[in-house]
Coordinates of C-alpha atoms and ligand atoms in Angstrom, one line a residue:
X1257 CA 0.0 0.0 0.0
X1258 CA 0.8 3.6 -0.8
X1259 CA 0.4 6.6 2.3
X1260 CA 1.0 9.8 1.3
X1261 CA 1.9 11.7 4.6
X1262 CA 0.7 15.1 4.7
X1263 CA 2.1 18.1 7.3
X1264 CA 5.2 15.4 8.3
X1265 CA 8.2 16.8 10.3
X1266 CA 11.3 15.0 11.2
X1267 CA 10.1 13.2 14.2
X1268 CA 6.8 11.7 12.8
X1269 CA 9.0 10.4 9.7
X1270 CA 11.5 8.7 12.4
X1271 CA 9.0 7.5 14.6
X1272 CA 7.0 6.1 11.6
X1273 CA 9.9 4.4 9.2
X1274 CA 10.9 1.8 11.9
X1275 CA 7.4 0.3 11.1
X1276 CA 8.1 0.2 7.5
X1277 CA 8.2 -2.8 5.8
X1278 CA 7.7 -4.3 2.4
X1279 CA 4.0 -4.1 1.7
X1280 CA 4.3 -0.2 2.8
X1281 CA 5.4 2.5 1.1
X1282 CA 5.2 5.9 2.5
X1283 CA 5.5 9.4 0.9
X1284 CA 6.1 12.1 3.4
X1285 CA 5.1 15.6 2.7
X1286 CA 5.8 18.9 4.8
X1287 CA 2.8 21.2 3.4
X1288 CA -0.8 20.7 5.1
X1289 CA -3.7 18.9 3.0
X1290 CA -5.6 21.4 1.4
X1291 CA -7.6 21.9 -1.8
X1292 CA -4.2 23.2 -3.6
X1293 CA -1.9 20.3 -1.9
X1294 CA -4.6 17.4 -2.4
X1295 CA -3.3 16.6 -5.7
X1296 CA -0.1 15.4 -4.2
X1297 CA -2.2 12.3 -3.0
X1298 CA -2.6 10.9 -6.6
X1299 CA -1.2 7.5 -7.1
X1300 CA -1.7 6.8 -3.0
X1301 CA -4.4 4.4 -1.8
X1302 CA -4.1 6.3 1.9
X1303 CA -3.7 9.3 3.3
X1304 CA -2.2 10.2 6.6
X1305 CA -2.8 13.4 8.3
X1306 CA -2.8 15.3 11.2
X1307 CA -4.7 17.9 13.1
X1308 CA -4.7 20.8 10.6
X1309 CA -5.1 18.8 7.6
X1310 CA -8.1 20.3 6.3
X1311 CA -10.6 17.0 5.0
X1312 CA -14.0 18.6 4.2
X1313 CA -16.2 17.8 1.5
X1314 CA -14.5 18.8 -1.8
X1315 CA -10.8 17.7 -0.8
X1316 CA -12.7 14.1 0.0
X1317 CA -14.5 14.0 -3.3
X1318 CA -11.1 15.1 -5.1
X1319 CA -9.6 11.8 -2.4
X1320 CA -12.1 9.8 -4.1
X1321 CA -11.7 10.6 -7.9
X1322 CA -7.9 9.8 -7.3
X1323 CA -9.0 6.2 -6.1
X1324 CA -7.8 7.0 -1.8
X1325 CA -9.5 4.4 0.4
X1326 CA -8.6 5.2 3.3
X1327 CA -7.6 8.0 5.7
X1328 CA -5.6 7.3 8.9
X1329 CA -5.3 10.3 11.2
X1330 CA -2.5 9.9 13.2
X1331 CA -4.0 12.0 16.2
X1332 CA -7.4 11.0 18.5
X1333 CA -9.2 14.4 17.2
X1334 CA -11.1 14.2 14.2
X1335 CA -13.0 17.7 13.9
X1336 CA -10.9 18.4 10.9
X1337 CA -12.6 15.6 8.8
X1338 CA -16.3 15.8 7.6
X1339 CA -17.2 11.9 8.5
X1340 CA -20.8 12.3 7.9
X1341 CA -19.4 12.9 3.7
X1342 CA -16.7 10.2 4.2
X1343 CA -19.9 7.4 4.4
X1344 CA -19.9 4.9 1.7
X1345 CA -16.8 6.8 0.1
X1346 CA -13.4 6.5 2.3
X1347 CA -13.0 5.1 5.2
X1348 CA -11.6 6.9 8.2
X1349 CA -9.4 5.7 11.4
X1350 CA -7.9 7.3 14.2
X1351 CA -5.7 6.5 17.4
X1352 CA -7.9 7.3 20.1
X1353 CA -5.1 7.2 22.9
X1354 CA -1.7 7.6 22.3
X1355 CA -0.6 8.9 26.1
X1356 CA -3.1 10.3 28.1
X1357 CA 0.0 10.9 30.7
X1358 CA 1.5 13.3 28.0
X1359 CA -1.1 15.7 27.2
X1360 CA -1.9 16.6 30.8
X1361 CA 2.2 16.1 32.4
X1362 CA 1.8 19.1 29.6
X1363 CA -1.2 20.7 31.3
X1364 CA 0.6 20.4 34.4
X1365 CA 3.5 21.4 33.2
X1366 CA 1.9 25.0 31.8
X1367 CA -0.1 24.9 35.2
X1368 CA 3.5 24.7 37.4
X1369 CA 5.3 27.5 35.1
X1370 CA 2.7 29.8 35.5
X1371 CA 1.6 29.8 38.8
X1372 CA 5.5 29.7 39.8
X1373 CA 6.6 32.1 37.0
X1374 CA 9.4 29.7 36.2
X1375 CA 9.5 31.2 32.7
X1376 CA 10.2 34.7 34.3
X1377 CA 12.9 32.9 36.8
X1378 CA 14.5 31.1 33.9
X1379 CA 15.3 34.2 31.9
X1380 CA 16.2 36.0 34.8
X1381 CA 18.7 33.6 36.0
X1382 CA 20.2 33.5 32.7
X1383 CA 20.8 37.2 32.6
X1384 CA 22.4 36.7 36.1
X1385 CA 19.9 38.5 37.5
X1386 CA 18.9 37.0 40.9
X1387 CA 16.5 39.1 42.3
X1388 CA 12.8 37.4 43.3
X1389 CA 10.9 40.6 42.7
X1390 CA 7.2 39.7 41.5
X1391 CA 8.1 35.9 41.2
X1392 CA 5.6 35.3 44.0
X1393 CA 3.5 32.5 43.0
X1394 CA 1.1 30.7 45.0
X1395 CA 0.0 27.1 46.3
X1396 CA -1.7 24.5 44.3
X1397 CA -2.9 23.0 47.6
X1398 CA -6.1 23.6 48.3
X1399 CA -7.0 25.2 45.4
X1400 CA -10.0 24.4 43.5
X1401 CA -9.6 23.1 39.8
X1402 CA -12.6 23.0 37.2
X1403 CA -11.7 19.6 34.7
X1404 CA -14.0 20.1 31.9
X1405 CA -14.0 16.8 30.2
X1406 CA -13.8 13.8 32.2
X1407 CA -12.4 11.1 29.6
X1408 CA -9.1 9.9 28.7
X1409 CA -6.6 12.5 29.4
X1410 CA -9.0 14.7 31.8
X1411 CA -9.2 11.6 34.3
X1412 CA -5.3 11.3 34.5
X1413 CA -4.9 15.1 34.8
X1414 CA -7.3 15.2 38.0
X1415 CA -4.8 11.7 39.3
X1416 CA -1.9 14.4 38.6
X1417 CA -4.1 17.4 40.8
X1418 CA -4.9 14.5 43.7
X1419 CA -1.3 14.4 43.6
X1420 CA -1.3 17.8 44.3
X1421 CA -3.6 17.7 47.3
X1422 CA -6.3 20.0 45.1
X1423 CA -10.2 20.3 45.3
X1424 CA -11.3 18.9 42.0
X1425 CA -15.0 19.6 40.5
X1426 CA -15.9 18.7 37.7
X1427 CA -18.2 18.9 34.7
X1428 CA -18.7 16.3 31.8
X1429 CA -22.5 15.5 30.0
X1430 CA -21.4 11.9 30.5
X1431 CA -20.1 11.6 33.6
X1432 CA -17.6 8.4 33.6
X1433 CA -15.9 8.4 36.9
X1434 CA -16.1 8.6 40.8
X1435 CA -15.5 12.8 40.5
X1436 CA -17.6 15.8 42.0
X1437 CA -19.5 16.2 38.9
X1438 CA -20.9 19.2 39.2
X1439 CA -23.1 22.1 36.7
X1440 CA -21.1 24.1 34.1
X1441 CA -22.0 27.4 35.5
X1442 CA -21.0 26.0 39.1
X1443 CA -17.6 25.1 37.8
X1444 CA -17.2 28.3 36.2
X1445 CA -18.4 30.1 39.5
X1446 CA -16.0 28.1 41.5
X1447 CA -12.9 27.4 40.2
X1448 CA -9.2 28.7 41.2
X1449 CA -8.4 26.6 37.9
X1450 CA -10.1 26.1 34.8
X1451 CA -8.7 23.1 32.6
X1452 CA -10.6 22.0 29.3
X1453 CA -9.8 18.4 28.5
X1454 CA -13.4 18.0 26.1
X1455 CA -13.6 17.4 22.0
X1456 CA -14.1 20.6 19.8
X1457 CA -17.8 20.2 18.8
X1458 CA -20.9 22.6 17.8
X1459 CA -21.4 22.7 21.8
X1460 CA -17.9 23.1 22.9
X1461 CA -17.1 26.1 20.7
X1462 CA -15.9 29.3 22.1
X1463 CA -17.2 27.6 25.8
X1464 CA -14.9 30.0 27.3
X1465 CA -16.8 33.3 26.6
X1466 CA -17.5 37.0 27.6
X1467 CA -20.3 35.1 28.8
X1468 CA -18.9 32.5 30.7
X1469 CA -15.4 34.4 32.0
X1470 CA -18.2 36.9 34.0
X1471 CA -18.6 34.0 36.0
X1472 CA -15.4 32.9 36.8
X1473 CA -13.6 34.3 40.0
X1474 CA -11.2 36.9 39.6
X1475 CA -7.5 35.8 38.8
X1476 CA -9.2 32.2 37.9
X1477 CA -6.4 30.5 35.6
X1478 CA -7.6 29.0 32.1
X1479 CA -5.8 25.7 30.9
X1480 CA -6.7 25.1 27.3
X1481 CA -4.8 21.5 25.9
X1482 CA -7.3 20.4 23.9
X1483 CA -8.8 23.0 20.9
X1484 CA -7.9 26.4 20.6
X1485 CA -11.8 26.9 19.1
X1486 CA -13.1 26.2 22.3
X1487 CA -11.9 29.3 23.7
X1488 CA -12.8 33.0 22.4
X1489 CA -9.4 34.0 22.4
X1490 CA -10.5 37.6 22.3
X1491 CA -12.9 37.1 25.0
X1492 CA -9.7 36.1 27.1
X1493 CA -7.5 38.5 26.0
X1494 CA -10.3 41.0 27.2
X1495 CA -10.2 39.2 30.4
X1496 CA -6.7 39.4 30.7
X1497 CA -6.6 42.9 29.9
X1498 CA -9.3 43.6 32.0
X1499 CA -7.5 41.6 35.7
X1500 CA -9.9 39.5 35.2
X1501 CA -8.1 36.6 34.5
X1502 CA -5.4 35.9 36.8
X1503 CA -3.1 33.7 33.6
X1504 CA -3.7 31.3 30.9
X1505 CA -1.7 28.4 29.3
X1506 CA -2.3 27.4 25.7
X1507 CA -1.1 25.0 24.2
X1508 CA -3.6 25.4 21.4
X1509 CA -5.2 28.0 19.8
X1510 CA -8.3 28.7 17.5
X1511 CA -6.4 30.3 14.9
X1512 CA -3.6 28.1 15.0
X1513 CA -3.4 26.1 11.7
X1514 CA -1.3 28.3 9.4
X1515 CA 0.7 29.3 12.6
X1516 CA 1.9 26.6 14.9
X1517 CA 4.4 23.8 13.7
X1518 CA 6.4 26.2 11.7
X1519 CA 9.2 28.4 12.3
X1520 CA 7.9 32.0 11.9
X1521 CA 10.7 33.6 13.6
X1522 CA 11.4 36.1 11.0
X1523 CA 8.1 37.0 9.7
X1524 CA 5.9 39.4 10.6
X1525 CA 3.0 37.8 13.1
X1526 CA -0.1 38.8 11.2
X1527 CA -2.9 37.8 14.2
X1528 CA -2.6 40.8 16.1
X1529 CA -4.7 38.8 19.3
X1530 CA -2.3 36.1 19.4
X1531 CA 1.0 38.2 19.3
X1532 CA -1.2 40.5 22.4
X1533 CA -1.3 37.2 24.2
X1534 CA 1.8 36.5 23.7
X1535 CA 3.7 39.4 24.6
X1536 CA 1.5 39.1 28.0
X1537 CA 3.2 38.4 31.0
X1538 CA 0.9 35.8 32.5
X1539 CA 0.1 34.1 29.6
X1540 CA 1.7 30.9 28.5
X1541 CA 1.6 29.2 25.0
X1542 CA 3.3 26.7 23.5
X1543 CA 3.1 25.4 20.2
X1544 CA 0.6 22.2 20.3
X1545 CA 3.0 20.0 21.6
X1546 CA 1.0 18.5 24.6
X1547 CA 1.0 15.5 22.5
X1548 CA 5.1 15.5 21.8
X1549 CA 6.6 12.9 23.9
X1550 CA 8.2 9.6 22.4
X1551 CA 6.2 7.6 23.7
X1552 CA 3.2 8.9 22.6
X1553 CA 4.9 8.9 18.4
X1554 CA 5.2 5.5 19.4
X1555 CA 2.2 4.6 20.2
X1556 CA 0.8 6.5 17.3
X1557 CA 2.7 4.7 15.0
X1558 CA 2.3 1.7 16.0
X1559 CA -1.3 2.0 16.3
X1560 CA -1.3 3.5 12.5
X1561 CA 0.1 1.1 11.0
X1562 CA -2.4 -1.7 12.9
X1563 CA -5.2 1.1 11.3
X1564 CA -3.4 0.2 7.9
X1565 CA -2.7 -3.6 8.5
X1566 CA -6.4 -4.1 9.1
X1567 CA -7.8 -1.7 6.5
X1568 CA -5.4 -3.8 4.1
X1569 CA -6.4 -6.9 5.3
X1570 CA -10.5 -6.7 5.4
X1571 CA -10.5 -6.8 8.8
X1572 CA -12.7 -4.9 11.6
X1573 CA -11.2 -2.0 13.4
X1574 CA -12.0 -0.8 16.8
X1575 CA -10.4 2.7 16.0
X1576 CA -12.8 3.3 12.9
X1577 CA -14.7 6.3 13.4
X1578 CA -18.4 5.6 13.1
X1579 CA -19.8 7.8 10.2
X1580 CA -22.8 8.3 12.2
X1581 CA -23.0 8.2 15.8
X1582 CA -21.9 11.8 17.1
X1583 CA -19.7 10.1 20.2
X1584 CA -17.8 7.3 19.6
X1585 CA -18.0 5.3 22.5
X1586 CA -21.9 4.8 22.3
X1587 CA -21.4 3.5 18.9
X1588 CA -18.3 1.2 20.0
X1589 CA -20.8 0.0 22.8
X1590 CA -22.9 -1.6 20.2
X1591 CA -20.8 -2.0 17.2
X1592 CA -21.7 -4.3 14.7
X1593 CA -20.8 -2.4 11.9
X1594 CA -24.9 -1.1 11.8
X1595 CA -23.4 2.3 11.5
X1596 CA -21.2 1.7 8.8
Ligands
NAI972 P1 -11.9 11.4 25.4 O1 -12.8 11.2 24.2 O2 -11.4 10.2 26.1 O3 -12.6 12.4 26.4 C1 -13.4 13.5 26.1 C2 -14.4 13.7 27.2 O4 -15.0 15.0 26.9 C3 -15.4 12.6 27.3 O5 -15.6 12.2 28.6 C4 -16.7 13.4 26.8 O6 -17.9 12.9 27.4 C5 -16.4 14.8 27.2 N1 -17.3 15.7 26.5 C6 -17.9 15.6 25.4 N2 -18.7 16.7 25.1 C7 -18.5 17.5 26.2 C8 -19.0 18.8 26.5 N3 -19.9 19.5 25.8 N4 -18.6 19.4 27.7 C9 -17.7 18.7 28.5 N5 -17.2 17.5 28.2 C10 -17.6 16.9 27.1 O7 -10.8 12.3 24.7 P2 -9.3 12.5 25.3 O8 -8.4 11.5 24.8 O9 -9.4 12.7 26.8 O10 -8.9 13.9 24.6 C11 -9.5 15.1 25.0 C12 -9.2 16.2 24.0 O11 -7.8 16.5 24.1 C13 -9.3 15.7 22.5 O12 -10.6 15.9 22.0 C14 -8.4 16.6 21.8 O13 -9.0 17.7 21.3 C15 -7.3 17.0 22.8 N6 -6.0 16.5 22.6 C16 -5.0 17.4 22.5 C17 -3.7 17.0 22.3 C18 -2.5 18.0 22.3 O14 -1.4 17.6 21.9 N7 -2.7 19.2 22.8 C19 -3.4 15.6 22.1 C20 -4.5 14.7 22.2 C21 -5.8 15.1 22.4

């Protein structure tokens, strides 16, 4: 089989050519699927993309006329791929964990810098400047945190804030777990800590609003690892502006896809509310890279190439998005290929 890898950097080509063998060949490419890259895909019988591969409607027919099967997305989010249009034309297959533990270490990780300011100290230090001036930070202990999201890599995030010695609430329309569910506006209302850990979807966008942030309690911290779309980023920038919000940690963001994974160090930024948020102090972002450990490449190799193997072979697969159901795991509940 032929896979045309689209938006491929180094480290997905290393992790995925130890899995080569001779039934695979693989083309990597370093642009983004689009409607003016889509062509590059002629002569494959898969595609391989990531999370700003764009996959609507006409890049899928254009898939189709140039005979592409299948589509593996080498990431668990699938918002970037109309599946409803895929049905009856290309089949589609994800990896729906790859490491739960990276994504929110990296949450943590965002969480610890801020509310430490070790990315002031680290700067600082470097400049031989040793003073503590305004590097106050404060205690996680005791401190309420709002997990938005409950599944995969929310419920390791709230082992990590038990670790911690926190107050965890938390808010998730199907509650899966022994947590203190409570409502979205109580979360909102009380929480030191605000982490989103739930799917971009039609009711998950822009969640974080003008709206919602008038709830919040002053200097309430916003943790966003999941979709930059599910947060107004000018409705936090107002917040931010406005004391408001106490800090935030991105490591996505809505307008993200012609902007992160590249080095734009010597261009001119051209979204003004992402180079604002940036040049805040209390603000934290980091370029999608939650995911970016080796074991997690691993793993979504690995599980690729399974995606591929039983694609290739006529085989069922567990990790084939159901072209119908709107959440997965009701449709894996009663799979019998009905949905397909
Ligand atoms: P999951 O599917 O295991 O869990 C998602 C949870 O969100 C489920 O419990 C679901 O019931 C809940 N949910 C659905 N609709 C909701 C709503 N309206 N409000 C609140 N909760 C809702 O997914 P997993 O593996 O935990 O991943 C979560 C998200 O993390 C993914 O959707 C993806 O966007 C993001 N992600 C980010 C990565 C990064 O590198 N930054 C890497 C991997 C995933």
């Amino acid at each position: 089989m032929k896979i045309a890898f689209f938006d491929s950097k180094p480290y997905d080509i290393s992790s995925f050519i130890q899995y080569k063998d001779e039934n695979l060949e693989f083309k990597f490419y370093e642009t983004r699927l689009n409607i003016d890259t889509v062509a590059l895909a002629a002569g494959s019988d898969a595609i391989c993309i990531f999370v700003n591969d764009t996959c609507n409607a006409e890049i899928i027919d254009r898939l189709v006329q140039y005979g592409i099967k299948l589509i593996v997305l080498r990431c668990a989010g699938y918002n970037n791929v109309d599946i409803n249009y895929c049905y009856k034309k290309i089949r589609v297959m994800h990896v729906p964990a790859y490491s739960p533990y990276a994504v929110s270490e990296h949450a943590m990780a965002l969480l610890l810098t801020s509310v430490r300011r070790i990315h002031k100290a680290y700067n600082r230090v470097r400049d031989f400047n040793f003073s503590l001036n305004d590097l106050t930070g404060f205690d996680l202990h005791n401190k309420t945190i709002g997990v938005i999201g409950t599944g995969k890599i929310g419920k390791c995030f709230i082992e990590i804030c038990r670790g911690f010695g926190m107050n965890i609430i938390a808010y998730d329309p199907f509650p899966n777990g022994e947590y203190n569910y409570v409502s979205l506006e109580n979360l909102f209302e009380n929480s030191d800590i605000i982490s989103l850990h739930c799917p971009l979807t039609d009711d998950t966008f822009h969640l974080i609003n003008t709206h919602s942030i008038d709830k919040m309690k002053k200097g309430v911290i916003i943790i966003n690892t999941s979709r930059g779309a599910l947060i107004d980023s000018n409705a936090l920038l107002d917040g931010i502006k406005s004391r408001k919000i106490g800090a935030a940690c991105l490591d996505v963001y809505e307008e993200e896809a012609d902007i992160f994974y590249h080095d734009n160090s010597n261009h001119i930024l051209n979204d003004d509310t992402l180079a604002r948020l940036i040049s805040m102090p209390n603000v934290i972002i980091t370029s999608h890279q939650a995911y970016l450990t080796r074991e997690a490449l691993d793993n979504i190799a690995q599980t690729t190439i399974k995606n591929i193997y039983a694609f290739k072979n006529g085989e069922f697969s567990e990790n084939e998005l159901c072209y119908h159901c709107p959440k997965i795991e009701y449709c894996k509940g009663k799979r019998d290929k009905k949905c397909f």
